[in-house]
């Protein structure tokens, strides 16, 4: 079953190419910026949102996490589709209401899978944020994690496959993936209620620990 998606991206190639290049993704509309999208408000299972939105085709409007918040407030499930890798920005996007994040460098089938997951109500996060979630669990910021969820999260944070985790913990791969879905949902819920600065304090990081920026 195809996923009805809307793309918000100031890159013409992305807007026109996704519908042709990603099987299973039914791109019903595409916009250069958030204002035009909100004015049209097309029905969609997921909104693929770029963060830059600085090209000539876009009307002035919100960008970055502010764009995520505007689209999420309108009642849409947001999947951030971006080249941005700074963890502070990605954390801020989840805080603003994004349901998932996919990097543009990933294979197109990863985008299709992520869109289907978000449309189904699941959370999608990058490996870097999985590492942050594991650290948050160890530092007590996610006290609701069960022992099994912590074990699966630790494996995924080390780059272990669900197959490897399942074999080690005597689970099925589906069960292991289900535990990770629960972890991601709890991490996203935490981030919706806590700012990136709150997370930094909970993890004992310096103010620049999440921004990955060198000192001025």
Backbone as a chain_set.jsonl record, in Angstrom:
{"seq": "XXXXXXXXXXXXXXXXXXXXXXXXXXXXXXXXXXXXXXXXXXXXXXXXXXXXXXXXXXXXXXXXXXXXXXXXXXXXXXXXXXXXXXXXXXXXXXXXXXXXXXXXXXXXXXXXXXXXXXXXXXXXXXXXXXXXXXXXXXXXXXXXXXXXXXXXXXXXXXXXXXXXXXXXXXXXXXXXXXXXXXXXXXXXXXXXXXXXXXXXXXXXXXXXXXXXXXXX", "coords": {"N": [[0.854, -1.193, 0.0], [0.632, 2.163, -0.937], [2.096, 5.189, 0.37], [0.639, 8.246, 1.038], [2.165, 11.19, 0.363], [3.436, 14.485, 1.015], [5.719, 16.804, -0.239], [7.893, 19.242, 1.034], [10.128, 21.338, -0.06], [12.786, 23.382, -1.142], [14.241, 22.729, -3.311], [14.021, 22.107, -6.637], [14.584, 19.709, -7.977], [14.311, 17.77, -5.988], [11.598, 18.091, -5.313], [10.303, 17.43, -7.748], [11.453, 14.997, -8.31], [11.042, 12.997, -6.344], [8.544, 11.701, -6.581], [8.946, 10.206, -8.848], [11.107, 8.593, -8.313], [10.905, 7.115, -5.958], [9.529, 4.222, -5.223], [6.364, 3.193, -3.987], [5.841, 5.506, -2.686], [3.52, 7.895, -2.807], [3.505, 10.843, -4.002], [1.549, 13.404, -3.502], [1.487, 16.132, -3.651], [3.631, 19.018, -3.908], [5.679, 21.526, -2.466], [7.412, 24.686, -2.299], [7.795, 25.983, 0.042], [6.732, 26.443, 3.49], [4.492, 28.279, 3.94], [2.92, 28.183, 1.516], [2.233, 25.496, 1.524], [0.685, 25.293, 3.906], [-1.412, 26.945, 3.225], [-2.661, 25.495, 1.205], [-3.075, 22.996, 2.392], [-3.136, 20.069, 1.824], [-4.454, 16.705, 1.893], [-2.636, 14.165, 3.527], [-0.561, 11.361, 4.39], [1.946, 11.65, 5.436], [4.331, 14.28, 5.8], [7.06, 15.279, 4.021], [9.72, 17.052, 4.956], [12.053, 19.523, 4.268], [14.771, 21.279, 5.869], [16.179, 23.589, 5.255], [15.054, 25.393, 3.202], [15.616, 27.754, 1.695], [15.832, 28.519, -0.894], [15.305, 30.174, -4.108], [12.744, 29.621, -4.928], [11.035, 29.653, -2.801], [8.585, 31.191, -0.761], [8.971, 33.695, 1.797], [9.148, 32.254, 4.987], [8.715, 29.993, 7.812], [11.643, 28.168, 8.857], [13.836, 25.333, 9.435], [13.614, 23.96, 12.761], [11.428, 25.6, 13.421], [9.827, 25.46, 11.162], [9.118, 22.776, 11.253], [7.548, 22.814, 13.611], [5.406, 24.464, 12.789], [4.173, 22.944, 10.77], [3.58, 20.586, 12.146], [1.833, 21.558, 14.108], [-0.345, 22.057, 12.536], [-1.447, 19.627, 12.298], [-0.227, 17.547, 10.911], [1.806, 14.648, 10.228], [5.194, 14.789, 10.505], [8.048, 14.106, 8.629], [11.301, 14.697, 8.705], [13.396, 15.471, 6.08], [16.537, 15.686, 5.232], [19.795, 17.262, 4.857], [21.055, 18.037, 7.065], [23.131, 17.503, 9.894], [23.809, 18.197, 12.461], [23.483, 17.431, 15.787], [22.108, 18.911, 17.716], [20.299, 20.424, 16.234], [18.723, 18.415, 15.1], [17.672, 17.208, 17.39], [16.182, 19.397, 18.257], [14.275, 19.445, 16.262], [12.767, 17.123, 16.784], [11.842, 17.892, 19.266], [10.189, 19.917, 18.398], [8.145, 18.533, 17.26], [8.52, 16.714, 15.141], [8.154, 13.516, 13.626], [9.987, 11.847, 12.647], [13.303, 11.433, 11.217], [15.277, 11.568, 8.362], [18.259, 11.286, 6.531], [19.364, 12.945, 3.567], [21.4, 11.698, 2.268], [20.998, 9.027, 2.547], [19.938, 5.818, 1.167], [17.263, 5.695, -1.272], [15.318, 3.818, -0.717], [15.385, 3.722, 2.013], [14.184, 6.11, 2.689], [11.584, 5.606, 1.762], [10.851, 3.502, 3.472], [11.019, 4.815, 5.95], [9.033, 6.771, 5.628], [6.764, 5.157, 5.471], [6.833, 4.045, 8.034], [6.483, 6.337, 9.68], [3.973, 7.17, 8.764], [2.503, 5.082, 9.766], [2.518, 5.627, 12.397], [4.847, 5.24, 13.826], [8.125, 6.083, 15.197], [11.01, 7.52, 13.738], [14.47, 7.631, 13.921], [17.843, 8.901, 13.595], [21.062, 7.152, 13.465], [22.906, 8.61, 15.081], [21.228, 9.923, 16.893], [20.146, 7.721, 18.097], [22.291, 6.899, 19.604], [22.365, 9.038, 21.419], [19.937, 8.588, 22.708], [20.505, 6.183, 23.982], [22.485, 7.004, 25.762], [20.952, 8.79, 27.251], [19.211, 6.992, 28.461], [21.008, 5.582, 30.107], [21.798, 7.617, 31.809], [19.581, 8.157, 33.262], [17.54, 9.743, 32.262], [15.483, 8.621, 30.902], [13.574, 7.007, 32.56], [11.495, 5.233, 32.251], [12.151, 3.114, 30.636], [12.191, -0.345, 30.011], [14.034, -3.234, 31.26], [14.546, -4.968, 29.05], [14.106, -3.263, 26.876], [16.221, -1.507, 27.279], [18.375, -3.215, 26.789], [18.055, -3.837, 24.058], [18.228, -1.268, 22.967], [20.872, -0.598, 23.676], [22.279, -2.4, 22.083], [21.542, -1.522, 19.49], [22.6, 1.053, 19.548], [25.264, 0.458, 19.417], [25.449, -0.284, 16.837], [24.543, -2.792, 16.192], [22.727, -5.305, 14.437], [19.166, -6.006, 14.156], [18.8, -8.695, 13.836], [21.137, -9.784, 14.963], [20.847, -8.885, 17.614], [18.468, -10.159, 18.305], [19.208, -12.876, 18.177], [21.106, -12.983, 20.224], [19.625, -12.307, 22.495], [17.669, -14.164, 22.506], [15.241, -13.706, 21.123], [12.66, -12.995, 18.676], [13.326, -11.355, 15.523], [11.343, -9.516, 14.91], [10.232, -9.02, 17.409], [12.411, -7.831, 18.726], [12.691, -5.522, 17.147], [10.275, -4.367, 17.771], [10.62, -3.713, 20.477], [12.514, -1.698, 20.129], [11.03, 0.179, 18.734], [9.334, 0.992, 20.785], [11.193, 2.192, 22.482], [12.07, 4.369, 20.897], [9.692, 5.813, 20.691], [9.347, 6.589, 23.363], [11.642, 8.134, 23.747], [11.212, 10.191, 21.874], [8.897, 11.284, 22.991], [9.943, 12.254, 25.378], [11.64, 14.233, 24.336], [9.815, 15.967, 23.194], [8.835, 17.232, 25.403], [11.032, 18.354, 26.575], [13.714, 20.621, 26.15], [16.565, 20.936, 23.834], [18.616, 21.952, 25.48], [17.785, 21.057, 27.997], [18.164, 18.323, 27.626], [20.939, 18.257, 27.268], [21.763, 19.01, 29.851], [20.727, 16.86, 31.302], [22.283, 14.805, 30.327], [24.737, 15.542, 31.129], [26.396, 17.061, 29.499], [28.564, 19.511, 27.985], [27.586, 22.897, 27.03], [28.122, 23.059, 24.245], [28.042, 20.471, 23.53], [26.016, 19.177, 22.084], [25.768, 20.68, 19.837], [27.896, 20.455, 18.157], [29.612, 22.396, 17.23], [32.601, 24.299, 16.697], [34.477, 26.257, 19.133], [33.916, 29.812, 19.167]], "CA": [[0.0, 0.0, 0.0], [1.468, 3.354, -1.046], [1.94, 6.228, 1.376], [0.389, 9.577, 0.461], [3.15, 12.105, 0.927], [3.617, 15.836, 0.493], [7.098, 17.254, -0.093], [8.161, 20.676, 1.174], [11.566, 21.432, -0.319], [13.022, 24.454, -2.107], [15.008, 22.164, -4.422], [13.102, 21.617, -7.669], [14.897, 18.318, -8.275], [13.689, 16.941, -4.941], [10.134, 18.158, -5.43], [9.84, 16.722, -8.94], [12.048, 13.679, -8.45], [10.622, 11.991, -5.379], [7.413, 10.929, -7.095], [9.422, 9.303, -9.895], [12.243, 7.773, -7.889], [10.663, 6.348, -4.732], [8.359, 3.349, -5.308], [5.593, 3.096, -2.761], [5.591, 6.836, -2.155], [2.596, 8.621, -3.672], [3.673, 12.271, -3.712], [0.314, 14.014, -4.001], [1.708, 17.574, -3.854], [4.966, 19.467, -3.504], [5.701, 22.965, -2.239], [8.744, 25.237, -2.069], [7.873, 26.541, 1.385], [5.646, 26.106, 4.41], [3.264, 29.073, 3.765], [2.092, 27.656, 0.435], [1.696, 24.209, 1.971], [-0.378, 25.511, 4.883], [-2.564, 27.536, 2.528], [-3.339, 24.441, 0.45], [-3.43, 21.952, 3.369], [-3.573, 18.829, 1.168], [-4.502, 15.497, 2.729], [-1.423, 13.367, 3.368], [-0.194, 10.49, 5.502], [3.21, 12.135, 5.967], [4.908, 15.439, 5.117], [8.516, 15.235, 3.925], [10.069, 18.459, 5.155], [13.441, 19.962, 4.315], [14.956, 22.28, 6.918], [16.819, 24.826, 4.778], [13.981, 26.212, 2.612], [16.192, 29.077, 1.458], [15.989, 28.738, -2.327], [14.54, 31.273, -4.715], [11.357, 29.246, -5.17], [10.253, 29.645, -1.574], [8.158, 32.436, -0.128], [9.476, 33.778, 3.169], [8.36, 31.451, 5.915], [9.546, 29.347, 8.832], [12.646, 27.203, 8.441], [14.383, 24.563, 10.531], [12.63, 23.474, 13.735], [10.205, 26.419, 13.371], [9.004, 24.898, 10.086], [8.566, 21.537, 11.801], [6.486, 23.154, 14.558], [4.257, 25.002, 12.062], [3.488, 21.852, 10.067], [3.037, 19.672, 13.152], [0.666, 22.211, 14.731], [-1.475, 21.965, 11.605], [-2.013, 18.287, 12.395], [0.425, 16.615, 9.997], [2.97, 13.886, 10.678], [6.356, 15.356, 9.825], [9.292, 13.363, 8.475], [12.339, 15.629, 8.261], [14.245, 14.901, 5.03], [17.501, 16.772, 5.331], [21.228, 17.027, 4.869], [21.532, 18.528, 8.366], [23.605, 16.435, 10.769], [24.079, 18.663, 13.817], [22.541, 16.752, 16.674], [21.25, 19.875, 18.406], [19.211, 20.788, 15.322], [17.842, 17.259, 14.962], [16.944, 17.116, 18.659], [15.202, 20.487, 18.265], [13.181, 19.063, 15.365], [11.907, 16.208, 17.535], [11.192, 18.728, 20.279], [9.162, 20.71, 17.715], [7.039, 17.678, 16.85], [8.814, 15.789, 14.054], [7.967, 12.098, 13.945], [11.103, 11.084, 12.116], [14.379, 12.15, 10.536], [16.037, 10.792, 7.386], [19.239, 12.105, 5.831], [19.266, 12.853, 2.114], [22.461, 10.821, 1.767], [20.601, 7.63, 2.685], [19.286, 5.263, -0.027], [15.867, 6.09, -1.409], [14.421, 2.86, -0.067], [15.324, 4.093, 3.433], [13.162, 7.153, 2.773], [10.277, 4.968, 1.616], [10.576, 2.766, 4.715], [10.777, 5.789, 7.019], [7.725, 7.383, 5.389], [5.744, 4.17, 5.855], [6.846, 3.937, 9.488], [5.864, 7.538, 10.25], [2.546, 7.119, 8.43], [1.892, 4.07, 10.638], [2.551, 6.097, 13.777], [6.109, 4.939, 14.479], [9.146, 7.127, 15.23], [12.237, 7.191, 13.006], [15.571, 8.506, 14.316], [19.128, 8.582, 12.987], [21.983, 6.451, 14.382], [23.482, 9.535, 16.071], [20.234, 10.152, 17.936], [20.035, 6.463, 18.841], [23.346, 6.976, 20.613], [21.929, 9.963, 22.465], [18.875, 7.924, 23.47], [21.138, 5.188, 24.849], [23.123, 7.75, 26.844], [19.869, 9.303, 28.094], [18.747, 5.887, 29.274], [22.003, 5.274, 31.137], [21.887, 8.739, 32.745], [18.341, 8.263, 34.028], [16.562, 10.667, 31.675], [14.366, 7.818, 30.394], [13.388, 5.986, 33.604], [10.417, 4.302, 31.925], [12.628, 2.012, 29.803], [12.268, -1.656, 30.658], [15.355, -3.861, 31.073], [14.687, -5.486, 27.679], [14.256, -2.109, 25.993], [17.591, -1.01, 27.452], [19.289, -4.139, 26.124], [17.922, -3.652, 22.608], [18.766, 0.059, 22.666], [22.333, -0.651, 23.763], [22.753, -3.078, 20.885], [21.365, -0.66, 18.318], [23.541, 2.168, 19.67], [26.572, -0.06, 18.994], [25.38, -0.644, 15.433], [24.167, -4.194, 16.039], [21.489, -5.521, 13.686], [18.092, -6.654, 14.922], [19.042, -10.135, 13.774], [22.143, -10.099, 15.966], [20.262, -8.67, 18.94], [17.472, -11.206, 18.535], [19.903, -14.122, 18.469], [21.786, -12.875, 21.516], [18.655, -12.201, 23.586], [16.674, -15.225, 22.326], [13.995, -13.072, 20.692], [12.508, -12.898, 17.229], [13.716, -10.04, 15.021], [10.176, -8.648, 15.014], [10.103, -8.613, 18.81], [13.491, -6.881, 18.997], [12.336, -4.257, 16.492], [9.17, -3.795, 18.53], [11.186, -3.052, 21.656], [13.166, -0.46, 19.707], [9.953, 1.139, 18.44], [8.885, 1.532, 22.072], [12.247, 3.097, 22.95], [12.041, 5.596, 20.094], [8.5, 6.565, 21.071], [9.59, 7.193, 24.676], [12.651, 9.18, 23.564], [10.556, 11.313, 21.203], [7.995, 11.914, 23.958], [10.799, 13.028, 26.278], [12.142, 15.422, 23.643], [8.72, 16.92, 22.989], [8.624, 17.948, 26.663], [12.303, 18.895, 27.059], [14.497, 21.309, 25.122], [17.932, 20.423, 23.698], [19.397, 22.333, 26.663], [17.397, 20.126, 29.062], [18.825, 17.052, 27.351], [22.358, 18.446, 27.574], [21.945, 18.967, 31.307], [20.452, 15.495, 31.769], [23.381, 13.938, 29.911], [25.986, 16.046, 31.672], [27.222, 17.558, 28.408], [28.813, 20.943, 27.91], [26.627, 23.547, 26.133], [28.399, 22.775, 22.846], [28.109, 19.033, 23.322], [25.062, 18.729, 21.088], [25.76, 21.499, 18.634], [28.997, 20.029, 17.298], [30.257, 23.563, 16.657], [33.827, 24.656, 17.394], [34.379, 27.534, 19.83], [34.056, 31.001, 18.325]], "C": [[0.886, 1.237, 0.0], [1.122, 4.37, 0.04], [1.706, 7.557, 0.67], [1.307, 10.58, 1.146], [3.071, 13.467, 0.257], [5.071, 16.221, 0.747], [7.137, 18.766, 0.052], [9.672, 20.837, 1.086], [11.787, 22.519, -1.358], [13.87, 23.995, -3.291], [14.044, 21.55, -5.433], [13.33, 20.148, -7.973], [14.261, 17.382, -7.252], [12.178, 16.926, -5.124], [9.633, 17.326, -6.608], [10.327, 15.283, -8.992], [11.505, 12.619, -7.527], [9.506, 11.103, -5.917], [7.868, 9.898, -8.121], [10.412, 8.265, -9.374], [11.975, 6.871, -6.693], [9.394, 5.506, -4.869], [7.659, 3.248, -3.95], [5.289, 4.42, -2.115], [4.745, 7.606, -3.164], [2.658, 10.095, -3.299], [2.501, 13.027, -4.334], [0.462, 15.513, -4.249], [3.11, 17.906, -3.387], [4.972, 20.99, -3.447], [7.128, 23.418, -1.954], [8.903, 25.788, -0.657], [6.641, 26.203, 2.197], [4.391, 26.959, 4.194], [2.342, 28.539, 2.669], [1.468, 26.314, 0.814], [0.518, 24.413, 2.922], [-1.617, 26.112, 4.239], [-3.358, 26.47, 1.777], [-3.85, 23.328, 1.36], [-3.924, 20.67, 2.713], [-3.582, 17.651, 2.141], [-3.262, 14.659, 2.462], [-1.215, 12.501, 4.599], [1.061, 10.996, 6.187], [3.671, 13.334, 5.141], [6.423, 15.321, 5.187], [9.017, 16.665, 3.911], [11.576, 18.675, 5.176], [13.549, 21.055, 5.373], [15.488, 23.609, 6.397], [15.789, 25.806, 4.23], [14.458, 27.643, 2.346], [16.326, 29.399, -0.021], [15.087, 29.827, -2.862], [13.077, 30.921, -4.93], [10.474, 29.335, -3.95], [9.856, 31.041, -1.14], [8.76, 32.49, 1.266], [8.558, 33.003, 4.112], [9.279, 30.784, 6.908], [10.491, 28.336, 8.215], [13.105, 26.428, 9.664], [13.306, 24.046, 11.479], [11.341, 24.301, 13.756], [9.271, 25.921, 12.282], [8.354, 23.597, 10.549], [7.378, 21.847, 12.71], [5.234, 23.64, 13.832], [3.473, 23.889, 11.378], [2.862, 20.878, 11.066], [1.801, 20.261, 13.832], [-0.564, 22.13, 13.849], [-2.048, 20.55, 11.54], [-1.389, 17.248, 11.486], [1.567, 15.876, 10.673], [4.174, 14.307, 9.838], [7.521, 14.373, 9.83], [10.324, 14.331, 7.906], [13.249, 14.899, 7.279], [15.323, 15.927, 4.748], [18.941, 16.307, 5.149], [21.857, 17.461, 6.181], [21.942, 17.369, 9.264], [23.927, 16.904, 12.182], [23.02, 18.113, 14.758], [21.615, 17.722, 17.394], [20.057, 20.263, 17.537], [18.218, 19.632, 15.213], [17.028, 17.023, 16.239], [15.854, 18.186, 18.721], [14.027, 20.168, 17.35], [12.226, 18.087, 16.043], [11.164, 16.944, 18.642], [10.033, 19.511, 19.672], [8.007, 19.86, 17.196], [7.291, 16.761, 15.682], [8.633, 14.352, 14.526], [9.112, 11.24, 13.427], [12.104, 11.976, 11.416], [15.095, 11.169, 9.62], [17.013, 11.724, 6.695], [19.137, 11.884, 4.319], [20.356, 11.974, 1.516], [22.076, 9.344, 1.847], [19.94, 7.135, 1.404], [17.807, 5.625, -0.058], [14.916, 5.089, -0.763], [14.334, 3.105, 1.435], [14.287, 5.189, 3.65], [11.774, 6.54, 2.687], [9.887, 4.222, 2.887], [10.244, 3.721, 5.852], [9.41, 6.44, 6.859], [6.602, 6.433, 5.799], [5.672, 4.028, 7.37], [6.153, 5.133, 10.137], [4.367, 7.55, 9.978], [1.806, 6.135, 9.326], [1.948, 4.45, 12.11], [3.833, 5.788, 14.518], [7.078, 6.123, 14.375], [10.387, 6.629, 14.488], [13.321, 8.164, 13.45], [16.869, 8.013, 13.682], [20.01, 7.811, 13.969], [22.584, 7.366, 15.446], [22.505, 9.795, 17.21], [19.954, 8.877, 18.722], [21.093, 6.427, 19.934], [22.984, 7.911, 21.745], [20.848, 9.333, 23.336], [19.474, 6.907, 24.435], [21.815, 5.871, 26.035], [22.073, 8.304, 27.811], [19.316, 8.205, 29.001], [19.706, 5.566, 30.407], [22.088, 6.367, 32.197], [20.582, 8.98, 33.501], [17.307, 9.21, 33.466], [15.344, 9.929, 31.127], [14.097, 6.681, 31.388], [12.334, 4.947, 33.259], [10.876, 3.135, 31.059], [12.686, 0.719, 30.608], [13.672, -2.231, 30.467], [15.567, -4.37, 29.646], [14.845, -4.343, 26.685], [15.664, -1.537, 26.079], [18.599, -1.912, 26.737], [19.249, -3.954, 24.604], [18.509, -2.308, 22.194], [20.283, 0.054, 22.69], [22.923, -1.329, 22.534], [22.661, -2.205, 19.653], [22.331, 0.52, 18.352], [24.948, 1.747, 19.269], [26.578, -0.472, 17.526], [24.999, -2.083, 15.165], [22.843, -4.312, 15.3], [20.426, -6.132, 14.588], [18.274, -8.169, 14.914], [20.055, -10.554, 14.835], [21.602, -9.961, 17.377], [19.289, -9.796, 19.284], [18.14, -12.53, 18.893], [20.546, -14.108, 19.838], [20.808, -12.904, 22.683], [17.545, -13.248, 23.492], [15.278, -14.648, 22.07], [13.83, -13.285, 19.194], [12.958, -11.498, 16.797], [12.561, -9.051, 15.154], [9.998, -8.144, 16.439], [11.173, -7.596, 19.179], [13.182, -5.521, 18.393], [11.194, -3.578, 17.239], [9.635, -3.105, 19.794], [11.824, -1.718, 21.269], [12.136, 0.591, 19.331], [9.453, 1.789, 19.725], [9.907, 2.524, 22.637], [12.175, 4.426, 22.214], [10.828, 6.45, 20.451], [8.708, 7.271, 22.409], [10.614, 8.324, 24.581], [12.028, 10.406, 22.902], [9.607, 12.037, 22.149], [8.788, 12.756, 24.952], [11.237, 14.329, 25.601], [11.035, 16.433, 23.346], [8.506, 17.782, 24.229], [9.883, 18.607, 27.21], [13.078, 19.505, 25.9], [15.841, 20.615, 24.938], [18.801, 20.765, 24.903], [19.069, 21.431, 27.849], [18.11, 18.787, 28.885], [20.311, 17.147, 27.649], [22.621, 18.348, 29.07], [21.742, 17.546, 31.845], [21.606, 14.55, 31.45], [24.722, 14.391, 30.455], [26.937, 16.553, 30.622], [27.462, 19.047, 28.546], [27.819, 21.571, 26.939], [26.87, 23.272, 24.657], [28.366, 21.288, 22.533], [27.155, 18.512, 22.263], [25.174, 19.515, 19.789], [26.868, 21.135, 17.666], [29.672, 21.213, 16.623], [31.557, 23.848, 17.409], [33.649, 25.969, 18.13], [34.574, 28.698, 18.879], [35.461, 31.562, 18.448]], "O": [[1.787, 1.358, 0.83], [0.004, 4.4, 0.555], [2.487, 7.948, -0.197], [1.23, 10.786, 2.357], [2.692, 13.586, -0.908], [5.594, 15.986, 1.836], [6.495, 19.488, -0.711], [10.401, 20.519, 2.025], [11.062, 22.582, -2.351], [14.18, 24.791, -4.177], [13.336, 20.591, -5.124], [12.372, 19.411, -8.203], [13.736, 16.327, -7.608], [11.555, 15.865, -5.091], [8.648, 16.598, -6.481], [9.705, 14.437, -9.635], [11.503, 11.441, -7.884], [9.529, 9.887, -5.726], [7.255, 8.839, -8.255], [10.532, 7.178, -9.94], [12.748, 5.947, -6.439], [8.295, 6.017, -4.655], [8.306, 3.222, -2.903], [4.57, 4.481, -1.117], [5.216, 7.928, -4.255], [1.955, 10.545, -2.394], [2.469, 13.259, -5.543], [-0.341, 16.104, -4.971], [3.704, 17.186, -2.585], [4.35, 21.658, -4.273], [7.947, 22.656, -1.441], [10.023, 26.033, -0.209], [5.635, 25.736, 1.663], [3.291, 26.41, 4.259], [1.13, 28.45, 2.863], [0.321, 26.032, 0.469], [-0.526, 23.78, 2.765], [-2.74, 25.825, 4.653], [-4.586, 26.533, 1.719], [-4.928, 22.779, 1.131], [-5.029, 20.22, 3.016], [-2.805, 17.616, 3.095], [-2.876, 14.463, 1.31], [-1.633, 12.852, 5.702], [1.233, 10.798, 7.39], [3.432, 13.397, 3.935], [7.002, 15.269, 6.272], [8.766, 17.407, 2.961], [12.287, 18.09, 5.993], [12.552, 21.681, 5.734], [15.276, 24.647, 7.023], [15.662, 26.922, 4.733], [13.797, 28.612, 2.718], [16.875, 30.442, -0.376], [14.216, 30.337, -2.157], [12.247, 31.815, -5.097], [9.267, 29.113, -4.051], [10.672, 31.962, -1.144], [9.033, 31.448, 1.862], [7.334, 33.101, 4.025], [10.493, 30.981, 6.861], [10.191, 27.725, 7.189], [12.807, 26.809, 10.795], [12.2, 23.728, 11.042], [10.275, 23.771, 14.072], [8.052, 25.953, 12.452], [7.181, 23.347, 10.269], [6.326, 21.218, 12.596], [4.121, 23.274, 14.209], [2.242, 23.891, 11.403], [1.747, 20.401, 10.858], [0.836, 19.545, 14.099], [-1.692, 22.132, 14.342], [-3.014, 20.299, 10.82], [-1.957, 16.172, 11.302], [2.215, 16.405, 11.576], [4.162, 14.19, 8.613], [7.929, 13.872, 10.878], [10.223, 14.738, 6.748], [13.805, 13.847, 7.596], [15.061, 16.935, 4.092], [19.255, 15.123, 5.271], [23.057, 17.277, 6.39], [21.217, 16.382, 9.393], [24.286, 16.084, 13.027], [21.821, 18.303, 14.552], [20.459, 17.392, 17.656], [18.942, 20.414, 18.035], [17.006, 19.849, 15.231], [15.847, 16.681, 16.177], [14.742, 17.922, 19.177], [12.899, 20.576, 17.63], [11.01, 18.207, 15.895], [10.0, 16.654, 18.921], [9.02, 19.747, 20.331], [6.999, 20.399, 16.74], [6.367, 16.073, 15.248], [8.922, 14.019, 15.675], [9.196, 10.051, 13.732], [11.806, 13.118, 11.066], [15.474, 10.077, 10.041], [16.645, 12.835, 6.312], [18.859, 10.776, 3.859], [20.241, 11.548, 0.367], [22.76, 8.498, 1.271], [19.43, 7.943, 0.627], [17.18, 5.834, 0.981], [13.832, 5.461, -0.313], [13.341, 2.746, 2.068], [13.593, 5.202, 4.666], [10.882, 6.91, 3.451], [8.741, 4.293, 3.33], [9.315, 3.483, 6.624], [8.701, 6.641, 7.846], [5.613, 6.851, 6.4], [4.584, 3.906, 7.933], [5.332, 4.964, 11.039], [3.577, 7.899, 10.855], [0.625, 6.322, 9.617], [1.487, 3.699, 12.97], [3.92, 6.041, 15.72], [6.879, 7.038, 13.575], [10.762, 5.462, 14.6], [13.135, 9.378, 13.373], [16.978, 6.853, 13.285], [19.743, 7.811, 15.17], [22.757, 6.949, 16.592], [22.912, 9.878, 18.369], [19.567, 8.942, 19.888], [20.83, 5.982, 21.051], [23.263, 7.617, 22.908], [20.838, 9.516, 24.553], [19.014, 6.777, 25.57], [21.738, 5.392, 27.166], [22.267, 8.293, 29.026], [18.993, 8.453, 30.163], [19.281, 5.308, 31.533], [22.411, 6.089, 33.352], [20.494, 9.914, 34.298], [16.293, 9.467, 34.115], [14.294, 10.534, 30.912], [14.365, 5.519, 31.083], [12.272, 3.894, 33.894], [10.078, 2.244, 30.767], [13.168, 0.697, 31.741], [14.418, -1.766, 29.605], [16.656, -4.218, 29.093], [15.638, -4.444, 25.749], [16.235, -1.129, 25.068], [19.563, -1.425, 26.148], [20.291, -3.918, 23.949], [19.209, -2.218, 21.185], [20.917, 0.643, 21.814], [23.943, -0.888, 22.004], [23.598, -2.15, 18.856], [22.826, 0.946, 17.308], [25.743, 2.578, 18.831], [27.592, -0.955, 17.022], [25.117, -2.555, 14.034], [21.936, -3.508, 15.515], [20.73, -6.698, 15.639], [17.933, -8.843, 15.886], [19.861, -11.555, 15.524], [21.859, -10.804, 18.236], [19.285, -10.315, 20.4], [17.694, -13.227, 19.805], [20.531, -15.118, 20.542], [21.114, -13.457, 23.739], [16.601, -13.235, 24.282], [14.291, -15.034, 22.697], [14.767, -13.711, 18.52], [12.971, -10.569, 17.604], [12.776, -7.882, 15.474], [9.655, -6.981, 16.656], [10.889, -6.612, 19.861], [13.381, -4.489, 19.034], [11.152, -2.351, 17.329], [9.124, -2.045, 20.155], [11.693, -0.728, 21.989], [12.347, 1.777, 19.584], [9.182, 2.99, 19.755], [9.541, 3.559, 23.195], [12.215, 5.488, 22.836], [10.927, 7.676, 20.508], [8.296, 8.419, 22.576], [10.477, 9.349, 25.248], [12.286, 11.535, 23.321], [9.518, 13.265, 22.118], [8.356, 13.846, 25.328], [11.208, 15.396, 26.216], [11.3, 17.632, 23.259], [8.052, 18.922, 24.129], [9.819, 19.339, 28.198], [13.091, 18.959, 24.796], [16.233, 19.799, 25.772], [19.636, 19.957, 25.309], [19.958, 21.075, 28.622], [18.595, 18.193, 29.848], [20.889, 16.222, 28.22], [23.569, 17.694, 29.507], [22.477, 17.088, 32.72], [21.878, 13.613, 32.2], [25.732, 13.712, 30.27], [28.153, 16.495, 30.806], [26.662, 19.762, 29.15], [27.256, 20.864, 26.103], [25.916, 23.253, 23.879], [28.633, 20.884, 21.401], [27.447, 17.512, 21.607], [24.716, 19.049, 18.745], [26.794, 21.467, 16.483], [30.249, 21.056, 15.547], [31.618, 23.661, 18.624], [32.75, 26.738, 17.788], [35.309, 28.589, 17.898], [35.782, 32.568, 17.815]]}, "num_chains": 1, "name": "protein.A"}
